JSON list of C-alpha atoms in Angstrom, two decimals:
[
{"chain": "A", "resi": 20, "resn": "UNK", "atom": "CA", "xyz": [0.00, 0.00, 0.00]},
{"chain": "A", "resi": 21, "resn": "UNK", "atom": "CA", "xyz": [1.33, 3.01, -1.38]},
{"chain": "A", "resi": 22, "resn": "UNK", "atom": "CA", "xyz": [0.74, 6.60, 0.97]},
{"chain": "A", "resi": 23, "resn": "UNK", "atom": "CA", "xyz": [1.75, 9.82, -0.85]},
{"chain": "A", "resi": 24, "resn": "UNK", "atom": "CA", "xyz": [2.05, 13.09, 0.90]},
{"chain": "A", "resi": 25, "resn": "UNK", "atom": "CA", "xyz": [2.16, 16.34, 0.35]},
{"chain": "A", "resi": 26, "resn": "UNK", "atom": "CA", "xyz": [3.59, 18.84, 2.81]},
{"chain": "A", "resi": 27, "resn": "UNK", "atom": "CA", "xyz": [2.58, 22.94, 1.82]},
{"chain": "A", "resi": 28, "resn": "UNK", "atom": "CA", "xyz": [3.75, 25.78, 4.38]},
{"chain": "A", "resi": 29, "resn": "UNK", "atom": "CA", "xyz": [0.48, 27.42, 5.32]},
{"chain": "A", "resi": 30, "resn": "UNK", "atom": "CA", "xyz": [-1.16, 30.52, 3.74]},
{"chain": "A", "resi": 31, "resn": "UNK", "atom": "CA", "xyz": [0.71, 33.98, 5.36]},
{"chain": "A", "resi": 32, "resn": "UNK", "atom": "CA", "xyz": [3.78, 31.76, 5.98]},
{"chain": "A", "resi": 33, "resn": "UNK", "atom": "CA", "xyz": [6.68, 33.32, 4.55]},
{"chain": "A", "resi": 34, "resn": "UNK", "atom": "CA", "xyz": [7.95, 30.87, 1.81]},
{"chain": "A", "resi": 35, "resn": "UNK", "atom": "CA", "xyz": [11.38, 32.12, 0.36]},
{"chain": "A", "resi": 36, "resn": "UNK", "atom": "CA", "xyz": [12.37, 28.57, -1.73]},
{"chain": "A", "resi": 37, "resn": "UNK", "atom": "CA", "xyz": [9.13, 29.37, -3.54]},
{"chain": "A", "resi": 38, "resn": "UNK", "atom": "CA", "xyz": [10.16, 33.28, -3.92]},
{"chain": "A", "resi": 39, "resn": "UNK", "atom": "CA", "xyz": [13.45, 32.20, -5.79]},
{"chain": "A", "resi": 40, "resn": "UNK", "atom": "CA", "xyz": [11.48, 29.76, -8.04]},
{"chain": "A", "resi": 41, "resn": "UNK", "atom": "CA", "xyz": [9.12, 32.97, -9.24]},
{"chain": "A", "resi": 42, "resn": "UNK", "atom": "CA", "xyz": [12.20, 35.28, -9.68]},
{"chain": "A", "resi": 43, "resn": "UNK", "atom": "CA", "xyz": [14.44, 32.33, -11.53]},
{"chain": "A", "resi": 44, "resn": "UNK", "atom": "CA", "xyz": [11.57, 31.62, -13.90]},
{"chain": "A", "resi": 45, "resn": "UNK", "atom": "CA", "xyz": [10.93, 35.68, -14.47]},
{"chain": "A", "resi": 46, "resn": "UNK", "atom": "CA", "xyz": [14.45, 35.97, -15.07]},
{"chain": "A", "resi": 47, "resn": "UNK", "atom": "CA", "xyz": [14.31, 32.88, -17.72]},
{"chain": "A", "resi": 48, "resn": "UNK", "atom": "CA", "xyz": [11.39, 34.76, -19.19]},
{"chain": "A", "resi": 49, "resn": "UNK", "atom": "CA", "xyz": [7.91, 33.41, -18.00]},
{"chain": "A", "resi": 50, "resn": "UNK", "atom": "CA", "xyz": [5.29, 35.49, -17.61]},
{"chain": "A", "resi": 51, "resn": "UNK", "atom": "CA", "xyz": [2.15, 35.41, -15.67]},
{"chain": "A", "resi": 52, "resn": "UNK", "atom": "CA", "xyz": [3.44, 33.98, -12.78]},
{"chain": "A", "resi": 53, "resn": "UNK", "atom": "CA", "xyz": [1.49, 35.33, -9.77]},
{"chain": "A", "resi": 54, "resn": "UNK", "atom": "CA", "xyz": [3.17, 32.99, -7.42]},
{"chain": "A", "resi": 55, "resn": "UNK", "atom": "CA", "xyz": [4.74, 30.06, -6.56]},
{"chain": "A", "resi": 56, "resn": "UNK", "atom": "CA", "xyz": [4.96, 27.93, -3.13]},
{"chain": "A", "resi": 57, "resn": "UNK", "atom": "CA", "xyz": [7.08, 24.85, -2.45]},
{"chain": "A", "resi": 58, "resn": "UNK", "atom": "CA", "xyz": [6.32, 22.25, -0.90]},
{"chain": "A", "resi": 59, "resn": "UNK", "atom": "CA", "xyz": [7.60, 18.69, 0.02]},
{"chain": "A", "resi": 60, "resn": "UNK", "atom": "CA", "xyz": [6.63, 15.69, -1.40]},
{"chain": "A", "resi": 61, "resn": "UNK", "atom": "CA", "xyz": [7.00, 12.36, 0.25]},
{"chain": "A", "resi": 62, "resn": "UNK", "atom": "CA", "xyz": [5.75, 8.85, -0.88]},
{"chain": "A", "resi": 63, "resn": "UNK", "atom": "CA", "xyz": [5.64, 5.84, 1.98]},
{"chain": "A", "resi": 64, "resn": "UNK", "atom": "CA", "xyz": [5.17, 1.98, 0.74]},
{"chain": "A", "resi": 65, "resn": "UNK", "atom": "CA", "xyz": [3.70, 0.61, 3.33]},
{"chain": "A", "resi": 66, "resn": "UNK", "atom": "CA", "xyz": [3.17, -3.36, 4.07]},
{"chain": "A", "resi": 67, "resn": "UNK", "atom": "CA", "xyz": [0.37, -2.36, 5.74]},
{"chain": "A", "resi": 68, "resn": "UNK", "atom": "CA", "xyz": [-2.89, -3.76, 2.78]},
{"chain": "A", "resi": 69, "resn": "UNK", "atom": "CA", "xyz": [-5.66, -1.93, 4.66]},
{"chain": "A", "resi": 70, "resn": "UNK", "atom": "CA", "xyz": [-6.42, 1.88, 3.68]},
{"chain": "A", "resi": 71, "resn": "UNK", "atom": "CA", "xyz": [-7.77, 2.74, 6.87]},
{"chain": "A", "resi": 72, "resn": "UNK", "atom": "CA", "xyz": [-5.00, 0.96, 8.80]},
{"chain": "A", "resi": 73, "resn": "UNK", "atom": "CA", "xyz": [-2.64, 2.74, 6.54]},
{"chain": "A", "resi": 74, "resn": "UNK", "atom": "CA", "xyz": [-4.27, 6.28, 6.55]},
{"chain": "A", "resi": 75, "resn": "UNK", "atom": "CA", "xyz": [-4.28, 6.54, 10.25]},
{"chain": "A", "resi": 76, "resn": "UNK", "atom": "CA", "xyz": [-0.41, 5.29, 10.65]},
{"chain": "A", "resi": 77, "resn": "UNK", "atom": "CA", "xyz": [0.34, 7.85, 8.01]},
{"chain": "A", "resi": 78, "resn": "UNK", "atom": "CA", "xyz": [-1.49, 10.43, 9.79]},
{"chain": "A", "resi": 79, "resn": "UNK", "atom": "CA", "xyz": [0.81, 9.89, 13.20]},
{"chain": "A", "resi": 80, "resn": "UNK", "atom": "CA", "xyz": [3.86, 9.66, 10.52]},
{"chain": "A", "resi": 81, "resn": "UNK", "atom": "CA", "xyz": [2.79, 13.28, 9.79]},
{"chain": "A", "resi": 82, "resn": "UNK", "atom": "CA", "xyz": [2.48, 14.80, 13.13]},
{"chain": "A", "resi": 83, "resn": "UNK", "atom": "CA", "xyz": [5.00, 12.78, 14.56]},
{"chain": "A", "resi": 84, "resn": "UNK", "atom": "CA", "xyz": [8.13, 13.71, 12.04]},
{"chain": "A", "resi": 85, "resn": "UNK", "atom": "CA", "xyz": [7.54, 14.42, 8.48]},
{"chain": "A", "resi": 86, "resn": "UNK", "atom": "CA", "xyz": [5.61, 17.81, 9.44]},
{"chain": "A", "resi": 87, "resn": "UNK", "atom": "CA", "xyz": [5.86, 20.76, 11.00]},
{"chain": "A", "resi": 88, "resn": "UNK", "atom": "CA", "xyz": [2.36, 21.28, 11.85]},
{"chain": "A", "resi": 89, "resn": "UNK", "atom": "CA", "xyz": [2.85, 24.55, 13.53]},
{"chain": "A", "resi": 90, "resn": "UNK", "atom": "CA", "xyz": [3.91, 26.46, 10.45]},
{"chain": "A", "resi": 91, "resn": "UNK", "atom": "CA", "xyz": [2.49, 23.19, 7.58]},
{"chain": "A", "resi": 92, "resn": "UNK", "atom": "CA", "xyz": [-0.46, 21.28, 6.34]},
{"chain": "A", "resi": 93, "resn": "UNK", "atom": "CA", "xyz": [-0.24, 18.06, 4.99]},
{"chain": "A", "resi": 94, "resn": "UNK", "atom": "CA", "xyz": [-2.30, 16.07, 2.73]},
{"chain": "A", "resi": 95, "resn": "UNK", "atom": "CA", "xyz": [-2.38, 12.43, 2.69]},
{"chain": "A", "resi": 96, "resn": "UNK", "atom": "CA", "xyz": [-3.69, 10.23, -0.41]},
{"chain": "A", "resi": 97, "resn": "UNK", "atom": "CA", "xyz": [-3.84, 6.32, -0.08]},
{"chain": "A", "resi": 98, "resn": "UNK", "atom": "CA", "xyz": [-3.12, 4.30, -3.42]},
{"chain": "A", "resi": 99, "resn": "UNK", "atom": "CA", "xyz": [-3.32, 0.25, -3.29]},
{"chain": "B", "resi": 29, "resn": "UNK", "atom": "CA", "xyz": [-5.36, 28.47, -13.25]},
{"chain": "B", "resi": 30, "resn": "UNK", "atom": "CA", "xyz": [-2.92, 26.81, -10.20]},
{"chain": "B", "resi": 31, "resn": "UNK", "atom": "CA", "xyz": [-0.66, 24.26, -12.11]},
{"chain": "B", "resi": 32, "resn": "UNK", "atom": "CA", "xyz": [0.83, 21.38, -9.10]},
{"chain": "B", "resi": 33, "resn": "UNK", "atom": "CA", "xyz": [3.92, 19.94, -9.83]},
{"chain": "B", "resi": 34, "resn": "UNK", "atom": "CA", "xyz": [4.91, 16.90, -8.34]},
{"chain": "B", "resi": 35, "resn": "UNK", "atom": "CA", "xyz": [8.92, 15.77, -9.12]},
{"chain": "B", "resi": 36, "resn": "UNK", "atom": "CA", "xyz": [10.13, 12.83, -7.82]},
{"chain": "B", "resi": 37, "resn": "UNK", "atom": "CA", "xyz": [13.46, 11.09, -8.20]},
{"chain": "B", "resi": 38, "resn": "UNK", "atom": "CA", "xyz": [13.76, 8.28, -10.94]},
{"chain": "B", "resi": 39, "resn": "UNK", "atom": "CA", "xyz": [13.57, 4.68, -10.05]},
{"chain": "B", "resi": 40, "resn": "UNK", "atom": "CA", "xyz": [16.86, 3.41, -9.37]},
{"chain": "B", "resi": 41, "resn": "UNK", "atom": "CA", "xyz": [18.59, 6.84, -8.36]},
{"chain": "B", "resi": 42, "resn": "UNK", "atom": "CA", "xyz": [19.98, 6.94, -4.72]},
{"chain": "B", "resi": 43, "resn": "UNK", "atom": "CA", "xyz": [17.42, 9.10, -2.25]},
{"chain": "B", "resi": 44, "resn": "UNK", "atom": "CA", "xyz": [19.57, 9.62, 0.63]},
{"chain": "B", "resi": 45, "resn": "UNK", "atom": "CA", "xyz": [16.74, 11.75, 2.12]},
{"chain": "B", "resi": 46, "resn": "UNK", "atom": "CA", "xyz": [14.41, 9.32, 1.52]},
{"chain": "B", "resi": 47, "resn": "UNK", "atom": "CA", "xyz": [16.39, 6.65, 3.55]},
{"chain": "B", "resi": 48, "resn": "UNK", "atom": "CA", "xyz": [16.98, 9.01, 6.73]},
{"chain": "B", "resi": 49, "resn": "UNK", "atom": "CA", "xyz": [13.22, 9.20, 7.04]},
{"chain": "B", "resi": 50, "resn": "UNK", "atom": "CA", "xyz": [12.54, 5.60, 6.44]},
{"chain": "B", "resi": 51, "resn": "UNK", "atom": "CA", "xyz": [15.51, 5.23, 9.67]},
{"chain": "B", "resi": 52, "resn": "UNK", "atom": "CA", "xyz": [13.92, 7.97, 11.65]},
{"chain": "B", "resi": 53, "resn": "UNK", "atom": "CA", "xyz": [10.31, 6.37, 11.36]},
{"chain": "B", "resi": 54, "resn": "UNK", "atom": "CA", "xyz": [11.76, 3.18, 12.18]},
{"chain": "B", "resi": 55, "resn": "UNK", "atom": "CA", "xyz": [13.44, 4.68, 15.42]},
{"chain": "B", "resi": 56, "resn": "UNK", "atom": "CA", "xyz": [10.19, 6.18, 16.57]},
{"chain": "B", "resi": 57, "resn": "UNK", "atom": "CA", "xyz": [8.75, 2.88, 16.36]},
{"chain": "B", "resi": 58, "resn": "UNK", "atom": "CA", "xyz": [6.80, 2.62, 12.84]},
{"chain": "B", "resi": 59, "resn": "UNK", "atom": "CA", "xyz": [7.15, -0.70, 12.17]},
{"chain": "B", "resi": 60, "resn": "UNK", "atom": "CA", "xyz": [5.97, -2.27, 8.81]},
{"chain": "B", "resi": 61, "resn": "UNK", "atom": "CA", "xyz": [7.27, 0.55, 6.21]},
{"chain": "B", "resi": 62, "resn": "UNK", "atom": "CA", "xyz": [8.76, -0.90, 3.04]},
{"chain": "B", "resi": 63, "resn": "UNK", "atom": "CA", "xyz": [10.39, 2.46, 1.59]},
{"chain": "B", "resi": 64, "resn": "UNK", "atom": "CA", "xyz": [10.62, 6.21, 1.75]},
{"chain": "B", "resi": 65, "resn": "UNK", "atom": "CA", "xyz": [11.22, 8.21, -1.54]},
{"chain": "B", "resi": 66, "resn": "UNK", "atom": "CA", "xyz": [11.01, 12.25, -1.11]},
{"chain": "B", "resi": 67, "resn": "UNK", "atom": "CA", "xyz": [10.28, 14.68, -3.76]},
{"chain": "B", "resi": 68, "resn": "UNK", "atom": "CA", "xyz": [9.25, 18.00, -4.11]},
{"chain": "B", "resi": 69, "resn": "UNK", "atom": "CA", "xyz": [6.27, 19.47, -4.45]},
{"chain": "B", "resi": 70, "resn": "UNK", "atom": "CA", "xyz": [5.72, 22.84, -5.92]},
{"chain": "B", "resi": 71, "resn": "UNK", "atom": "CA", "xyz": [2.58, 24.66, -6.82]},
{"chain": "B", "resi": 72, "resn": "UNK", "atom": "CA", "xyz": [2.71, 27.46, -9.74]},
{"chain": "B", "resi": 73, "resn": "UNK", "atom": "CA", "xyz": [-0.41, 30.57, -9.91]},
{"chain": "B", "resi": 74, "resn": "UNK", "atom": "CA", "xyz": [-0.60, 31.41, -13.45]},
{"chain": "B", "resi": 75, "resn": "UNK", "atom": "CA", "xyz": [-2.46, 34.14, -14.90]},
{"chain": "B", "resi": 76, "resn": "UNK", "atom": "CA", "xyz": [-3.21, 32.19, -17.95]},
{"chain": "B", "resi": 77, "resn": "UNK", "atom": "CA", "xyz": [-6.95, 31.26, -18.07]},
{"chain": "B", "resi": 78, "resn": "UNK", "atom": "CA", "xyz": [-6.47, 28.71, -20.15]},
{"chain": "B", "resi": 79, "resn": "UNK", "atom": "CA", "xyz": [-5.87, 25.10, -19.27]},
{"chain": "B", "resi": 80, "resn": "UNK", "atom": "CA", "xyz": [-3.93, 23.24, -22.19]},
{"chain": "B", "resi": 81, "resn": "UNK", "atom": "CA", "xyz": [-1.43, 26.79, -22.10]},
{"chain": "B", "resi": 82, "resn": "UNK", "atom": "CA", "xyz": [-0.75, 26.64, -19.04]},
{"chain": "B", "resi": 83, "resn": "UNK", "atom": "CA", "xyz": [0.11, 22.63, -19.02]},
{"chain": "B", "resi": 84, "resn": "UNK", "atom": "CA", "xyz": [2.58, 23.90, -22.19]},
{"chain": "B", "resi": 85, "resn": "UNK", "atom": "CA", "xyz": [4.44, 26.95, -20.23]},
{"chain": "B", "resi": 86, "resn": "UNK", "atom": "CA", "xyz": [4.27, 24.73, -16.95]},
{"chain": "B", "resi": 87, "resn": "UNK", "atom": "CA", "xyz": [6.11, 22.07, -18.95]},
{"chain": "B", "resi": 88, "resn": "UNK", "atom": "CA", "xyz": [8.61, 24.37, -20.32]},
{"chain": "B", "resi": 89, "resn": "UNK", "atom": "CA", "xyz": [9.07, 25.31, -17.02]},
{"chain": "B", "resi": 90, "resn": "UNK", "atom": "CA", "xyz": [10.01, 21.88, -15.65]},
{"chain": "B", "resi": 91, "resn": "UNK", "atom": "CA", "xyz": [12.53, 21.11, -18.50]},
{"chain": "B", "resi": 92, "resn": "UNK", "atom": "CA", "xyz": [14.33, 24.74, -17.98]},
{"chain": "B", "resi": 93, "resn": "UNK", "atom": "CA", "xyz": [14.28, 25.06, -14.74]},
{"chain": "B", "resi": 94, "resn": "UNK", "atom": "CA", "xyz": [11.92, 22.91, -12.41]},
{"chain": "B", "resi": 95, "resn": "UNK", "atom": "CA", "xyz": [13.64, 19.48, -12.82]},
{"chain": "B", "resi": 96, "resn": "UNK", "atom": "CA", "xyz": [16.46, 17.46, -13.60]},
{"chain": "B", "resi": 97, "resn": "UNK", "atom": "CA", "xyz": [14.93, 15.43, -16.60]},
{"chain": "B", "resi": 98, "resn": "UNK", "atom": "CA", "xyz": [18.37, 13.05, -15.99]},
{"chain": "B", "resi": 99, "resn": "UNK", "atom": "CA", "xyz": [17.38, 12.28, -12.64]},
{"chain": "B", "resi": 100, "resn": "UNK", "atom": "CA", "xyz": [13.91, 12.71, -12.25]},
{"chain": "B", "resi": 101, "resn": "UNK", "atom": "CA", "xyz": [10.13, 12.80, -13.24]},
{"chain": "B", "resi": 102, "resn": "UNK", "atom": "CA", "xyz": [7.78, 15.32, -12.72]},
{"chain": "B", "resi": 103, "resn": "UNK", "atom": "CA", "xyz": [4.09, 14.84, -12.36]},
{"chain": "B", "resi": 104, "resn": "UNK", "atom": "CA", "xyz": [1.75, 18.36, -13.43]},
{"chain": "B", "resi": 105, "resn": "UNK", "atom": "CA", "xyz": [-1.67, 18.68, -13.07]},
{"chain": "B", "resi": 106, "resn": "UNK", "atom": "CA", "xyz": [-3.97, 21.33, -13.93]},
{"chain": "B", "resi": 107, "resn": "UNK", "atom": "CA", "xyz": [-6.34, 22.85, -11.26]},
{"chain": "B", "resi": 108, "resn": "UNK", "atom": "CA", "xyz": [-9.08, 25.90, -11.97]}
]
């Protein structure tokens, strides 16, 4: 079972990784960029075969280490 | 039009990240987890209203500048 998870700094926080992506791509010549945020992106293979199972040990995965919920969201999506 | 990238490391190429969260989960007791892969995650506000553009220019922007086409994938989906 296959968890994939994506961690996004939350709205007002101050995201300078994504502030160098907008100025790198205006500097290569895009246009129309209004913004950009980064994020993290992590993908777990569980052995776990139940979603439910799998969801909730994800979920304590989250709080635990992989985010910073203080300052992040996360958003969890189960594939088989 | 919010374009979300998802780029993740190609099969077979070393994710040293990856593995120190697969050991840190393991020391805090998750048991049962096969393999860790990070990525990046990185969401793009375009001013282009239109959806099959802004796939194109987000594209471009992954081959320029967004990823390392050698080394890794990257996932893009188009959101209103």
């Amino acid at each position: 079972m296959k968890a994939r998870i994506k961690i996004t700094l939350k709205n007002g926080v101050l995201d300078p990784q994504g502030k160098a992506i907008e100025h790198a791509l205006s500097s290569l010549g895009f246009s129309g960029v209004n913004e950009v945020r980064q994020g993290k992106y992590i993908e777990v293979d569980l052995a776990d075969g139940d979603a439910a199972n799998a969801r909730e040990t994800v979920e304590k995965m989250c709080k635990d280490l992989l985010a910073n919920t203080v300052i992040e969201n996360y958003d969890i999506e189960i594939a088989s």
